[in-house]
Short mmCIF file of C-alpha atoms in Angstrom, two decimals:
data_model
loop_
_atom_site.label_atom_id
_atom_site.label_comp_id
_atom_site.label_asym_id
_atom_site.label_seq_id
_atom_site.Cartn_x
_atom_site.Cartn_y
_atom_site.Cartn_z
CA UNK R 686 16.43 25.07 8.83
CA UNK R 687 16.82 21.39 9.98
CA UNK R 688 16.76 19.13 7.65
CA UNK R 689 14.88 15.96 8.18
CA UNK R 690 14.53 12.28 6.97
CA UNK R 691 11.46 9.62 7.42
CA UNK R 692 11.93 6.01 6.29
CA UNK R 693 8.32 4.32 5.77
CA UNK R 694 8.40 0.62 5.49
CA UNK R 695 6.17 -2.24 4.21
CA UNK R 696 4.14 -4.10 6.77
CA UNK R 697 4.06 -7.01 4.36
CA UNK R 698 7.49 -7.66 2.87
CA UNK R 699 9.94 -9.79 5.00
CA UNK R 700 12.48 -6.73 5.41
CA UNK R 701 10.00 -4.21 5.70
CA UNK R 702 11.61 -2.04 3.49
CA UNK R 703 9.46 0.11 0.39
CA UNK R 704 11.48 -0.08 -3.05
CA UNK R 705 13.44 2.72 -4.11
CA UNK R 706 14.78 4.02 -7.13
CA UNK R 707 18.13 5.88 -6.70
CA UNK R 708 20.52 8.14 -8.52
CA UNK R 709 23.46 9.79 -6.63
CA UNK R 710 22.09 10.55 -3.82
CA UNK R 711 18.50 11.44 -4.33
CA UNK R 712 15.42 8.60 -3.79
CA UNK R 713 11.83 8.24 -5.21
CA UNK R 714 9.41 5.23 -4.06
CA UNK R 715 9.11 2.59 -6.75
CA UNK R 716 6.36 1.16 -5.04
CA UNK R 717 3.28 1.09 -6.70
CA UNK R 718 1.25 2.59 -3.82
CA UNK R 719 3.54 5.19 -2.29
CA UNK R 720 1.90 8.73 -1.35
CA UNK R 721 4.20 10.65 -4.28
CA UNK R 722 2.73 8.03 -6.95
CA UNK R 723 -1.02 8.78 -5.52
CA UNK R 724 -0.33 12.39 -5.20
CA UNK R 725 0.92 12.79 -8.65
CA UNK R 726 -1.55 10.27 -10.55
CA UNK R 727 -4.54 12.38 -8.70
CA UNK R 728 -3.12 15.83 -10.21
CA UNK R 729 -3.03 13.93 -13.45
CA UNK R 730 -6.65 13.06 -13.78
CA UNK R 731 -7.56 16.19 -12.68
CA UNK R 732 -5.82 17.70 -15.69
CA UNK R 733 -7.40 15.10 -18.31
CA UNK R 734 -10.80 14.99 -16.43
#
Protein backbone atom coordinates (compact mmCIF):
# COMPACT_ATOMS: atom_id res chain seq x y z
CA UNK A 1 0.00 0.00 0.00
CA UNK A 2 1.44 3.49 -0.86
CA UNK A 3 1.61 5.63 1.58
CA UNK A 4 0.67 9.19 1.02
CA UNK A 5 1.07 12.80 2.40
CA UNK A 6 -1.16 16.16 1.74
CA UNK A 7 0.02 19.50 3.15
CA UNK A 8 -3.09 22.02 3.30
CA UNK A 9 -2.15 25.58 3.83
CA UNK A 10 -3.76 28.87 4.98
CA UNK A 11 -4.90 31.25 2.31
CA UNK A 12 -4.59 34.02 4.87
CA UNK A 13 -1.34 33.73 6.83
CA UNK A 14 1.83 35.24 5.17
CA UNK A 15 3.56 31.66 4.89
CA UNK A 16 0.61 29.85 4.12
CA UNK A 17 1.31 27.28 6.38
CA UNK A 18 -1.72 25.66 9.04
CA UNK A 19 -0.22 25.22 12.71
CA UNK A 20 0.83 21.99 13.84
CA UNK A 21 1.36 20.31 16.92
CA UNK A 22 4.18 17.68 16.80
CA UNK A 23 5.66 14.84 18.77
CA UNK A 24 8.34 12.55 17.16
CA UNK A 25 7.23 12.24 14.16
CA UNK A 26 3.50 12.28 14.15
CA UNK A 27 1.32 15.81 13.40
CA UNK A 28 -2.23 17.03 14.37
CA UNK A 29 -3.65 20.58 13.11
CA UNK A 30 -3.66 23.14 15.90
CA UNK A 31 -5.71 25.26 13.95
CA UNK A 32 -8.88 26.06 15.20
CA UNK A 33 -10.79 25.20 12.00
CA UNK A 34 -9.02 22.16 10.61
CA UNK A 35 -11.34 19.18 9.24
CA UNK A 36 -10.02 16.66 12.32
CA UNK A 37 -11.16 19.48 14.94
CA UNK A 38 -14.74 19.74 12.99
CA UNK A 39 -14.91 16.09 12.53
CA UNK A 40 -14.30 15.29 16.09
CA UNK A 41 -16.31 18.28 17.82
CA UNK A 42 -19.44 17.06 15.46
CA UNK A 43 -19.14 13.32 16.92
CA UNK A 44 -19.04 15.04 20.26
CA UNK A 45 -22.35 16.78 20.18
CA UNK A 46 -23.83 14.02 18.78
CA UNK A 47 -22.96 12.03 21.88
CA UNK A 48 -24.20 14.87 24.44
CA UNK A 49 -27.17 15.89 22.15
Amino acid sequence: MENRCMKFYHPEKKNGTLNRICHEDVCRCAEENCSYQRKQGTEENRKTV
